[in-house]
mmCIF file of C-alpha atoms and ligand atoms in Angstrom:
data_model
loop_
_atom_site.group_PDB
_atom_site.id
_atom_site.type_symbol
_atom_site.label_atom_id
_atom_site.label_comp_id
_atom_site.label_asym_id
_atom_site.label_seq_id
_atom_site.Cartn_x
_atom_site.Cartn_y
_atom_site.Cartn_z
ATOM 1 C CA UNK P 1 -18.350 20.070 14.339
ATOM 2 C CA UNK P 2 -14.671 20.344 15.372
ATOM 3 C CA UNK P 3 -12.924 16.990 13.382
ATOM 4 C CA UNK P 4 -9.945 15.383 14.158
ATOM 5 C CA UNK P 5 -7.593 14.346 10.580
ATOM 6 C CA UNK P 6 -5.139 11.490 10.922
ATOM 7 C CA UNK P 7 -2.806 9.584 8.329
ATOM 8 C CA UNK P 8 -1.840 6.406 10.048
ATOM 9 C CA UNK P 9 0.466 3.359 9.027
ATOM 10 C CA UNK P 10 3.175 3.219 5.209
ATOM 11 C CA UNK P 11 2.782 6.361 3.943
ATOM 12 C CA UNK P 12 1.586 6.519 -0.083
ATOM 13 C CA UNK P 13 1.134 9.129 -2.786
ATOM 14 C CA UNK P 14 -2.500 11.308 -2.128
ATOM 15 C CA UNK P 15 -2.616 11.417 1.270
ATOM 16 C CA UNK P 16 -2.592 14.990 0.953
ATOM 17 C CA UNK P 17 -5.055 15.083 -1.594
ATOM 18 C CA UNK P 18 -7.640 13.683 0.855
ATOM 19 C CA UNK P 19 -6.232 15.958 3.561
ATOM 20 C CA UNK P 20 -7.491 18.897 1.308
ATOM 21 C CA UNK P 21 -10.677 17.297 -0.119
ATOM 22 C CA UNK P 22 -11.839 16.841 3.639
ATOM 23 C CA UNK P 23 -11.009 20.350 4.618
ATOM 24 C CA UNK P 24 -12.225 22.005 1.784
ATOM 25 C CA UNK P 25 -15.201 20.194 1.785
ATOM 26 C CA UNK P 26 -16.022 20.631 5.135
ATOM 27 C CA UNK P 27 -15.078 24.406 5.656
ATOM 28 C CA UNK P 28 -16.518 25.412 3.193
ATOM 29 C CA UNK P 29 -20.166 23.129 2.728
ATOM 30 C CA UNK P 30 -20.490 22.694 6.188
ATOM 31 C CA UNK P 31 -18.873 24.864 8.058
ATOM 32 C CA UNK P 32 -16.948 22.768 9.965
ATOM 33 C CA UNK P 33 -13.606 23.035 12.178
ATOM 34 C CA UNK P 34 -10.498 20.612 11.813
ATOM 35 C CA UNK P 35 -7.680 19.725 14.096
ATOM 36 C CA UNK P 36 -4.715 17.524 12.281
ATOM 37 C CA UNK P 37 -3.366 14.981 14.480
ATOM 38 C CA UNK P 38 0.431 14.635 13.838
ATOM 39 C CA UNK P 39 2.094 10.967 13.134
ATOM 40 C CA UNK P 40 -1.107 8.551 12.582
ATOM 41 C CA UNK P 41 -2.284 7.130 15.956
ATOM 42 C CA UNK P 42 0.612 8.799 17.879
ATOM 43 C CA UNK P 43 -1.063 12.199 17.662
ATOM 44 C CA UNK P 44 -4.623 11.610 19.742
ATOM 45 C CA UNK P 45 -2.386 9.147 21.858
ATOM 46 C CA UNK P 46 -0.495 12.050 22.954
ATOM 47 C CA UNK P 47 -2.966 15.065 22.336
ATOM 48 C CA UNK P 48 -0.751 16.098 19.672
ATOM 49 C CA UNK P 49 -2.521 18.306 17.495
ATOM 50 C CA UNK P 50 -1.719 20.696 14.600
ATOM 51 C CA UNK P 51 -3.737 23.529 12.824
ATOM 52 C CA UNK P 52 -5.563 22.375 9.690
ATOM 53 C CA UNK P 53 -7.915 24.721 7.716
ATOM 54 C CA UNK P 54 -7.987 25.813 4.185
ATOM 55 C CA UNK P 55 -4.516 28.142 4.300
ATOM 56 C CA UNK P 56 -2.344 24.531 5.876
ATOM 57 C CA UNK P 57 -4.098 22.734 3.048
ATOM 58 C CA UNK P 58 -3.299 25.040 0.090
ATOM 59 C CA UNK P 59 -0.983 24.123 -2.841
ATOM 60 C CA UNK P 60 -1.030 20.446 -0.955
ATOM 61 C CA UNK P 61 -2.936 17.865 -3.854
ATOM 62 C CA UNK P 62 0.358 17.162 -6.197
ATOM 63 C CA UNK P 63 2.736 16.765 -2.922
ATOM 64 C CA UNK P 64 3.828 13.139 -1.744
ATOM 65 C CA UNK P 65 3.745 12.115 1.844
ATOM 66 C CA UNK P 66 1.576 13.126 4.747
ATOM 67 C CA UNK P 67 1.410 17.026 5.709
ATOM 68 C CA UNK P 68 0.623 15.432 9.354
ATOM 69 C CA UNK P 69 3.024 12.988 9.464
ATOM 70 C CA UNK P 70 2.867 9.253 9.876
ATOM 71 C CA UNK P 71 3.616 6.312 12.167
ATOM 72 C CA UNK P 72 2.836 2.561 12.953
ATOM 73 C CA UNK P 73 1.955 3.466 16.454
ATOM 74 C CA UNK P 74 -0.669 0.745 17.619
ATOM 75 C CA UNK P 75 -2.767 2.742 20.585
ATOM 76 C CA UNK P 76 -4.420 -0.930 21.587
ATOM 77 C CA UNK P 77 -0.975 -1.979 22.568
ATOM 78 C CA UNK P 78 -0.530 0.620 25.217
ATOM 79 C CA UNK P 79 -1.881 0.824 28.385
ATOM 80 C CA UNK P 80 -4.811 2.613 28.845
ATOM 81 C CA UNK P 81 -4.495 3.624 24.821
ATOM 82 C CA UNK P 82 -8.122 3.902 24.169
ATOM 83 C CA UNK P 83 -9.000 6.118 27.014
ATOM 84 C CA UNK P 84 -6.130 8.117 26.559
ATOM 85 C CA UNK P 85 -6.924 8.885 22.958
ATOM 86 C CA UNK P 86 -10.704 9.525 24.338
ATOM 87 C CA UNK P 87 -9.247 12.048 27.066
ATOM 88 C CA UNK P 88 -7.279 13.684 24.498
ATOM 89 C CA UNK P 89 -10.022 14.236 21.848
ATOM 90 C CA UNK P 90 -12.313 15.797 24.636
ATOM 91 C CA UNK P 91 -10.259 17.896 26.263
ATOM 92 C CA UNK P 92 -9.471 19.380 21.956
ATOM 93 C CA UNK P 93 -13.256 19.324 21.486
ATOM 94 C CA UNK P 94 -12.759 17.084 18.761
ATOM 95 C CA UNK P 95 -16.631 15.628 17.902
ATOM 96 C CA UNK P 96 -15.293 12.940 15.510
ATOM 97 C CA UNK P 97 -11.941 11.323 13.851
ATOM 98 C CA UNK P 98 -11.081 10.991 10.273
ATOM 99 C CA UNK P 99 -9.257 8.097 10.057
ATOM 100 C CA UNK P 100 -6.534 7.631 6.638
ATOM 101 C CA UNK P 101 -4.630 4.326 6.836
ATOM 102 C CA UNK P 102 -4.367 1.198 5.490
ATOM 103 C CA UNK P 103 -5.269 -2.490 7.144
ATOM 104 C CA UNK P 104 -3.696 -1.617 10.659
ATOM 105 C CA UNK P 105 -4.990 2.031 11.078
ATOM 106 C CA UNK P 106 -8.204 1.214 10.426
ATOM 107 C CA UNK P 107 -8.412 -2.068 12.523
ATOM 108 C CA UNK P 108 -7.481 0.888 15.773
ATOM 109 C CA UNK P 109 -10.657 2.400 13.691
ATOM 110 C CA UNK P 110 -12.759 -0.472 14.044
ATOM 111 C CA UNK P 111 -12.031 -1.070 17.739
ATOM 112 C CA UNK P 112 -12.349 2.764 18.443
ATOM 113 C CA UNK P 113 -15.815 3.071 16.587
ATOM 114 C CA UNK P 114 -16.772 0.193 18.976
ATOM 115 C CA UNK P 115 -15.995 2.512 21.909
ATOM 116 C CA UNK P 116 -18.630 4.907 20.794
ATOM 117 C CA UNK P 117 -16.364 7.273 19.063
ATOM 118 C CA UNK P 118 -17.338 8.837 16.014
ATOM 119 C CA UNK P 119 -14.962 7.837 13.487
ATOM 120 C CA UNK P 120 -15.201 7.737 9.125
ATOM 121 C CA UNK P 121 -12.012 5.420 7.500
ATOM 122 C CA UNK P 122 -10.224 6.257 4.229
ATOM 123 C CA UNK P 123 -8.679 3.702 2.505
ATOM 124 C CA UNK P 124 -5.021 4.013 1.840
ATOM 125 C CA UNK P 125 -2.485 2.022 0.996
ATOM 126 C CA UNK P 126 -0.127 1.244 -1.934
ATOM 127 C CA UNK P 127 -0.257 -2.762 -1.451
ATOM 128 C CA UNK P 128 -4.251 -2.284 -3.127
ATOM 129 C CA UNK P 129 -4.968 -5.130 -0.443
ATOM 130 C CA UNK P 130 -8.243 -3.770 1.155
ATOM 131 C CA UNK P 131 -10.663 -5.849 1.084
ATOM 132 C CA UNK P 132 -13.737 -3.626 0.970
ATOM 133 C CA UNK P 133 -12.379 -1.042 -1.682
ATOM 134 C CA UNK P 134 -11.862 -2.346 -5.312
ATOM 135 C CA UNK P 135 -8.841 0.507 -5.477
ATOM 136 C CA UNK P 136 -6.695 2.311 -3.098
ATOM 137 C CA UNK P 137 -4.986 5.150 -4.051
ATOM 138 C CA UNK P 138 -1.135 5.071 -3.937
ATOM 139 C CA UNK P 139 -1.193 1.995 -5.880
ATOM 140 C CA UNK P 140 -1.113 3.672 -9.381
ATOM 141 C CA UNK P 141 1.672 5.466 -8.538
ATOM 142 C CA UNK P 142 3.518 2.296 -7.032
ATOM 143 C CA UNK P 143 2.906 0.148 -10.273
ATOM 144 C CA UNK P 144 3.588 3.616 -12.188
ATOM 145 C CA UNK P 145 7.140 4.096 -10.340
ATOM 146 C CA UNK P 146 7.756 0.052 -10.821
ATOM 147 C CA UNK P 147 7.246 -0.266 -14.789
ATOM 148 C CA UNK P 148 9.363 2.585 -15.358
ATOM 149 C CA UNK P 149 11.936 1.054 -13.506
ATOM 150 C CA UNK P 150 11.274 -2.331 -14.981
ATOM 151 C CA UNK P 151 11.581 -0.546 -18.953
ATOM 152 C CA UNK P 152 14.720 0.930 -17.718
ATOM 153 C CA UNK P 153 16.247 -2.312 -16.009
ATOM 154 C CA UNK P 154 15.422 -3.824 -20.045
ATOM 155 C CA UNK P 155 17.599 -2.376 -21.669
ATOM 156 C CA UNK P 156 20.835 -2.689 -19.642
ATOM 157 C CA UNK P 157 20.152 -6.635 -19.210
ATOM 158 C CA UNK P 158 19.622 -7.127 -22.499
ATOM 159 C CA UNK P 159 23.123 -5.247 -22.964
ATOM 160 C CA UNK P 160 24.888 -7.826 -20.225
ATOM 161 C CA UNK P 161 22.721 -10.642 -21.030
ATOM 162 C CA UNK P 162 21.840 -10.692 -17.067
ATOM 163 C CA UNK P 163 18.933 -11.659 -15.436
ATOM 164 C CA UNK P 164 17.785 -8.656 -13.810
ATOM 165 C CA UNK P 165 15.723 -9.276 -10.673
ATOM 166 C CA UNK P 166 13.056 -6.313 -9.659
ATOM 167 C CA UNK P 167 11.679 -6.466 -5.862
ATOM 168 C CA UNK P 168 8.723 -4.716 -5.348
ATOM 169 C CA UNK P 169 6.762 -3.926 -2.398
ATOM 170 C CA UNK P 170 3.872 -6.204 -1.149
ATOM 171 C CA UNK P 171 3.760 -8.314 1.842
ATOM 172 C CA UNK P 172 0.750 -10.603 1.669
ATOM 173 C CA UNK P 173 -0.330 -9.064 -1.290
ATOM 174 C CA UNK P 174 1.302 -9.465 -5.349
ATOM 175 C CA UNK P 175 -1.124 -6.838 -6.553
ATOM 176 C CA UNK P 176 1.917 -4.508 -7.082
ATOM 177 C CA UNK P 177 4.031 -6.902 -8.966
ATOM 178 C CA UNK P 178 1.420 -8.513 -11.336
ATOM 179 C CA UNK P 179 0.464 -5.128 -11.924
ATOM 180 C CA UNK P 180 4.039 -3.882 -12.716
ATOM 181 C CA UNK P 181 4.784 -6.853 -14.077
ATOM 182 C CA UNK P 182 2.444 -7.325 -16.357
ATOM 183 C CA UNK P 183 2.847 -3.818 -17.969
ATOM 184 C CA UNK P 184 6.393 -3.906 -17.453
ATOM 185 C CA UNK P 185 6.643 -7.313 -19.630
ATOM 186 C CA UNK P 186 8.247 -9.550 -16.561
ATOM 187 C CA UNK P 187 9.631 -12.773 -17.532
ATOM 188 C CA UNK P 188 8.418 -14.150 -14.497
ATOM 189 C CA UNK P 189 6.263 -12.677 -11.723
ATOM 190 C CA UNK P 190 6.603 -14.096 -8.388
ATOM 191 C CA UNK P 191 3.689 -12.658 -5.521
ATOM 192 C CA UNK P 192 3.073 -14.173 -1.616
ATOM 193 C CA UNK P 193 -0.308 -15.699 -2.507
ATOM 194 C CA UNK P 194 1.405 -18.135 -4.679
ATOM 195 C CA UNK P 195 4.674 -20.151 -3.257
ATOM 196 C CA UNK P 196 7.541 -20.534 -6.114
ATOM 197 C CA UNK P 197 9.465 -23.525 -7.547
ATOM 198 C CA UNK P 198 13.249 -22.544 -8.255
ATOM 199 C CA UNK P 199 13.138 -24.692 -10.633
ATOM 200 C CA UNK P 200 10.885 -23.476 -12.478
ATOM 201 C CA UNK P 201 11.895 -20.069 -11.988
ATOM 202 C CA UNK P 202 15.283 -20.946 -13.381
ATOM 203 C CA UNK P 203 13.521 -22.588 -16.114
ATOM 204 C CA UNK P 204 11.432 -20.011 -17.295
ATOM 205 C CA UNK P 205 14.861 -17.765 -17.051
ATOM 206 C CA UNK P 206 17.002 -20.259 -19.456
ATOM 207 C CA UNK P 207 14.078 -20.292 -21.872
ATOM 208 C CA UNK P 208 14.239 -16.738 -21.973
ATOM 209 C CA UNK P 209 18.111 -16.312 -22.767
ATOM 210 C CA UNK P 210 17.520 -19.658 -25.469
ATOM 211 C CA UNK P 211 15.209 -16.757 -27.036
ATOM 212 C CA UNK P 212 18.245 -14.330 -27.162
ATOM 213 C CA UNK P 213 16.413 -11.724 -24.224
ATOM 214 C CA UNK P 214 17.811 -11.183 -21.194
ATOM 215 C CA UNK P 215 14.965 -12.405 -18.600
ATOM 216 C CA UNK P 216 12.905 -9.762 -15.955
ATOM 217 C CA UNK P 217 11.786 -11.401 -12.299
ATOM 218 C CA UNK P 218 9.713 -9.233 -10.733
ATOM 219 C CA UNK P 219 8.680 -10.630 -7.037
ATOM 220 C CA UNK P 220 7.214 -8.912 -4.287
ATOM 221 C CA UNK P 221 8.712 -8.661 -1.242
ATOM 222 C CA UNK P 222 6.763 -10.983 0.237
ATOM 223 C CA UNK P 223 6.969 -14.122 -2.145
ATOM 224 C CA UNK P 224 7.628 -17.717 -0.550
ATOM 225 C CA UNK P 225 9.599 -20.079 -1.852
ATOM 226 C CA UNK P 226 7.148 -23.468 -1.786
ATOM 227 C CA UNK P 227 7.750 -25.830 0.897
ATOM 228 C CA UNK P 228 10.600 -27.239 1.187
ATOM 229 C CA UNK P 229 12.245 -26.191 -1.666
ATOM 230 C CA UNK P 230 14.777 -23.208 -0.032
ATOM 231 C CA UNK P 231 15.309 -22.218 2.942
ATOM 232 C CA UNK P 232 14.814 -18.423 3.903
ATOM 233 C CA UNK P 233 15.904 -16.553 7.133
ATOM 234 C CA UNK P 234 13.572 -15.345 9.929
ATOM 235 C CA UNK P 235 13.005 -11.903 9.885
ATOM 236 C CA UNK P 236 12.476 -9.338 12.812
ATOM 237 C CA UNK P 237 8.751 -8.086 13.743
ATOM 238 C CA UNK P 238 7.159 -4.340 14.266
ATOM 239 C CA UNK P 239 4.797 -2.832 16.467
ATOM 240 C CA UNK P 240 1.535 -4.798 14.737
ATOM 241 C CA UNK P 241 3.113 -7.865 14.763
ATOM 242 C CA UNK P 242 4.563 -7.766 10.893
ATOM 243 C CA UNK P 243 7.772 -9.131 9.890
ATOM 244 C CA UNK P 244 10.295 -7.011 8.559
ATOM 245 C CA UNK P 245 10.779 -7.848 4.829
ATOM 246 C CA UNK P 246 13.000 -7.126 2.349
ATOM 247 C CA UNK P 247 15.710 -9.519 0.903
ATOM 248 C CA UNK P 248 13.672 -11.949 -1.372
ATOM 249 C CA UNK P 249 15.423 -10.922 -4.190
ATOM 250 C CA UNK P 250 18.989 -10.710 -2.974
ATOM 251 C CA UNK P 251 18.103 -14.856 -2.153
ATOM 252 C CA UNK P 252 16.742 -14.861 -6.077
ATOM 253 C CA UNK P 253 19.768 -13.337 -7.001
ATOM 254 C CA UNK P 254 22.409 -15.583 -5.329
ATOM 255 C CA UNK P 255 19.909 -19.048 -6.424
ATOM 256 C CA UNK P 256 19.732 -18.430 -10.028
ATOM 257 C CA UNK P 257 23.062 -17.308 -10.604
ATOM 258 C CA UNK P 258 24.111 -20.895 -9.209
ATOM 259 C CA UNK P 259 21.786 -22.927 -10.139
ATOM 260 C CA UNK P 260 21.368 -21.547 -13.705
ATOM 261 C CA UNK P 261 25.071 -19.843 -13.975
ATOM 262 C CA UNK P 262 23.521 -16.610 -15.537
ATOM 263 C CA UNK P 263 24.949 -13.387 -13.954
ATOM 264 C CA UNK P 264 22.335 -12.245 -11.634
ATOM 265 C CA UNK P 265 22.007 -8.608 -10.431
ATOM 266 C CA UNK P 266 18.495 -7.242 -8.215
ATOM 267 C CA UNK P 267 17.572 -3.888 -7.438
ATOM 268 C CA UNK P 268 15.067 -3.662 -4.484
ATOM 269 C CA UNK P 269 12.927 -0.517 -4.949
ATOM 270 C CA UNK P 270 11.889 -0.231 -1.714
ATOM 271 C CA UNK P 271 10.456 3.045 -0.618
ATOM 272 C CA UNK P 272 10.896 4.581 -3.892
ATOM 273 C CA UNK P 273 7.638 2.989 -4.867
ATOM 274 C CA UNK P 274 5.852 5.381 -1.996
ATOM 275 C CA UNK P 275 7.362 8.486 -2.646
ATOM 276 C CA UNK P 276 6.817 11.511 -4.920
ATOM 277 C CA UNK P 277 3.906 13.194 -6.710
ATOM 278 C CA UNK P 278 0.748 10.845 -6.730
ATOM 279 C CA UNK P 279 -0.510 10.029 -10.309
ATOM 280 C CA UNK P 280 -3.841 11.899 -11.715
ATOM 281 C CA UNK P 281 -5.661 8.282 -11.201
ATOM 282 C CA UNK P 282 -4.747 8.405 -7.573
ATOM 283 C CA UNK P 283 -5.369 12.407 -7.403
ATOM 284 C CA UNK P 284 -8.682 11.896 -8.454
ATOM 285 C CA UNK P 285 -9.830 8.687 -6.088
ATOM 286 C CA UNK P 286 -8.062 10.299 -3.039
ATOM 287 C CA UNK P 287 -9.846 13.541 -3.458
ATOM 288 C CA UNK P 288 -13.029 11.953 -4.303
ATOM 289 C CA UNK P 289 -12.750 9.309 -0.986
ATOM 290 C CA UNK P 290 -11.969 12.878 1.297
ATOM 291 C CA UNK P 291 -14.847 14.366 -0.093
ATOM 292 C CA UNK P 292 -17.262 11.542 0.457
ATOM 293 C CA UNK P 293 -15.626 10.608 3.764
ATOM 294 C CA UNK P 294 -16.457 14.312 5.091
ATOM 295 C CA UNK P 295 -20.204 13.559 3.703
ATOM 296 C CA UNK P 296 -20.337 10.585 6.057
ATOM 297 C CA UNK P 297 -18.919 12.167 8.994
ATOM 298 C CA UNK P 298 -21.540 15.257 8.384
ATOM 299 C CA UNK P 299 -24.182 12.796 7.747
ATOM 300 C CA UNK P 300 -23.429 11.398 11.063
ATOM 301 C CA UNK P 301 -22.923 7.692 9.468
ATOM 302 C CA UNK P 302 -19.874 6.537 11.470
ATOM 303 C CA UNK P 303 -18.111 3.529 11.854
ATOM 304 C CA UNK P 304 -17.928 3.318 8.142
ATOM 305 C CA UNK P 305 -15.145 3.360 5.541
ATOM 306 C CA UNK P 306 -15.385 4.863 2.300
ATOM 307 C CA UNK P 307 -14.639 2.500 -0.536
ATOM 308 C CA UNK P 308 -14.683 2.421 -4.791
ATOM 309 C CA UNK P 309 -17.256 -0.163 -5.814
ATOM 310 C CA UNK P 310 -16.605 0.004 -9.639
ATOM 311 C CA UNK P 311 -16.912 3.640 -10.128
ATOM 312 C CA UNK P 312 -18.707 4.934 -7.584
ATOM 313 C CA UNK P 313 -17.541 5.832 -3.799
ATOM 314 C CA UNK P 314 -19.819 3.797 -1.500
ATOM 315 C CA UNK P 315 -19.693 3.919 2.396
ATOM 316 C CA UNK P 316 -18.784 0.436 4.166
ATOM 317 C CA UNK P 317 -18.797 -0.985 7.875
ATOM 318 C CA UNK P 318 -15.427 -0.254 8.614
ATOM 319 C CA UNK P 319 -15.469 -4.038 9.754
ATOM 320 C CA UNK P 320 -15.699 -5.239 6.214
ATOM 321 C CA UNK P 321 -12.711 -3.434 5.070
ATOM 322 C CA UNK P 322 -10.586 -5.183 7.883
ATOM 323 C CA UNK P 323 -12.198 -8.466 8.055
ATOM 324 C CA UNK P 324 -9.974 -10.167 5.768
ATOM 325 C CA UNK P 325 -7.179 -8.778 2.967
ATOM 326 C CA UNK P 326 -8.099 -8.693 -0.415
ATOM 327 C CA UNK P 327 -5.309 -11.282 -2.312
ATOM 328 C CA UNK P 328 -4.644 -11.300 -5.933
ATOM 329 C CA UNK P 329 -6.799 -14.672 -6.854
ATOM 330 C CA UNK P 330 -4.776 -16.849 -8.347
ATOM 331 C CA UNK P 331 -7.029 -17.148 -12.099
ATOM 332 C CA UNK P 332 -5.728 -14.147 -11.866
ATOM 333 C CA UNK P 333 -2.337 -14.849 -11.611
ATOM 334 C CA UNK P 334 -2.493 -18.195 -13.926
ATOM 335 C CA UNK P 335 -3.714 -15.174 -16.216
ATOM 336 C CA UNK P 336 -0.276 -13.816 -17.054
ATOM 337 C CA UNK P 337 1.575 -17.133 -16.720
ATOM 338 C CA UNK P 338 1.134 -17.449 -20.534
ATOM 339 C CA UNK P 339 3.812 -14.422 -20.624
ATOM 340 C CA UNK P 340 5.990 -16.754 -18.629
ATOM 341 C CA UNK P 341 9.738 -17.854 -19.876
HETATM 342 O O1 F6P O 1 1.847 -1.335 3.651
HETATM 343 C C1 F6P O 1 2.588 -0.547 2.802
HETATM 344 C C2 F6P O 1 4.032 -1.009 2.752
HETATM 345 O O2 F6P O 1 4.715 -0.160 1.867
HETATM 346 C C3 F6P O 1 4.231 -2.481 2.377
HETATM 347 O O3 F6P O 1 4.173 -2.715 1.000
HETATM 348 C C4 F6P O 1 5.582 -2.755 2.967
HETATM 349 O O4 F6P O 1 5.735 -4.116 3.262
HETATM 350 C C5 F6P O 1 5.584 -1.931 4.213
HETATM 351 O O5 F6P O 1 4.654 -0.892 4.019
HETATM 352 C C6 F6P O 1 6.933 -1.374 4.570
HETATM 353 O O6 F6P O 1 6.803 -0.726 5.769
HETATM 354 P P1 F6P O 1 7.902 0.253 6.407
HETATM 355 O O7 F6P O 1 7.940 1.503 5.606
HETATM 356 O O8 F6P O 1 7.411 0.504 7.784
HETATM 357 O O9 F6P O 1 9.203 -0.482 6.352
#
């Protein structure tokens, strides 16, 4: 078979791990051919295509990033999208896709496989918010990146007696900062799935300096104060339909220092948390999901993602990984609350 490769959607740490589990793999068990398609859905949309074969995938598994490049390019928003892509994978002789994205690229996946084309997801995304898959890889190394900061931003707020607020990444998803937070010892963790109370924030925060320690938040990016208890600005929208965020914690900041008079400082990590060499956790599931996903494909079981179910890699309708997001329950949040204030 000649297979198309494609990393679609936020980029995250092992992406090039299952880039050269799926190569290897396949050249060398089954014989088969590969074609990289450059910058996620972009690359079939335009026929843009790149060599991939075991030399283009060598010395690849501890790098960061995407060797083909990424995008948030949504094909089912163009025009004639879907027939383009099919035009383009014929005229390659590409047989079948391999798809490498999180909640978005896969959806395209979904809709694609539905078409008739023969297409094998891989989970991916740092936000862990799959439903289907009990891990993704690039999440590690997210919380990873996060607690060191969080250790780090200890020490100097103990020394200014600040509150030191941490934003993280996750949009509908806390996964990232309960994680973080949790191992990081947050004062208070604030995630999307469950709306905050200022007030209680602030509490939690006066508590902490009563106790002589200069207080943590950690809050993803996505957190919402609860209705009507602050106002927060609209924010703009991408290509899927996703608003922009970023800017939760500069709001934190500005709240608590008035409302609790405590000198306030955040520092958004932003990108940070998706760059860089993955950790061996997410080395390991990202080479094990490219070397199952190129069993499927061979197998000729499409339309499916591969997914962790405890430890082993099982293969999934690619409709039950995008059905609905998999949200941090909140016993699971009430959990940590104990290590609240
Ligand atoms: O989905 C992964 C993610 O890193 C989210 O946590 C974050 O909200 C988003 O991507 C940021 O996207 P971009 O890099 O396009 O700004």
């Amino acid at each position: 078979m000649r297979i198309g490769v494609l990393t679609g959607g936020g980029d995250c740490p092992g992406l090039n791990a299952v880039i050269r589990a799926v190569v290897r793999k396949g050249v060398e068990n089954y014989g088969h051919e590969f074609v990289g398609f450059r910058d996620g859905w972009k690359g079939p949309l335009d026929g843009d295509a790149m060599t991939l074969d075991v030399a283009a995938t060598r010395g690849i598994l501890p790098r960061g990033g995407t060797i083909l490049g990424s995008s948030r390019t949504n094909p089912i928003k163009v025009e004639g999208g879907i027939e383009r892509i099919e035009q383009n994978l014929s005229t390659l002789g590409v047989d079948g896709l391999i798809a490498i994205g999180g909640e978005d690229t896969l959806g395209v996946a979904t809709q694609l496989a539905e078409h008739g084309l023969r297409v094998v997801g891989v989970p991916k995304t740092i936000d862990n918010d799959l439903n289907a898959t009990d891990y993704t890889f690039g999440f590690d190394t997210a919380v990873q990146i996060a607690v060191e900061a969080i250790d780090r931003l200890h020490t100097t707020a103990e020394s200014h007696h600040r509150v030191l607020i941490v934003e993280v990444m996750g949009r509908h998803a806390g996964w990232i900062a309960l994680h973080s937070g949790l191992a990081g010892g947050a004062n208070v963790i604030l995630i999307p799935e469950r709306p905050f109370v200022i007030d209680e924030v602030c509490d939690y925060i006066e508590k902490r300096f009563a106790r002589h320690y200069a207080p943590i938040v950690v809050v993803a990016e996505g957190a919402q104060p609860a209705e009507g208890t602050m106002e927060l600005q609209a924010a703009e929208l991408d290509a899927f339909g996703h608003v922009r965020l970023g800017g939760i914690g500069q709001v934190l900041e500005r709240e608590i220092q008035a409302r609790t008079g405590f000198e306030s400082r955040q520092t958004v990590l932003g990108h940070v948390q998706r760059g860089g060499t993955p950790t061996a956790f997410d080395r390991v599931l990202a080479t094990r999901f490219g070397l199952h996903a190129i069993d499927a494909m061979n197998d000729g079981e499409t339309g499916v993602m591969v997914a962790l179910r405890g430890t082993e890699i099982e293969r999934v309708p690619l409709t039950a990984a995008t059905s609905e997001l998999k949200l941090v329950p909140i016993e699971r949040y009430e959990e940590v609350e104990v290590f609240f204030g």
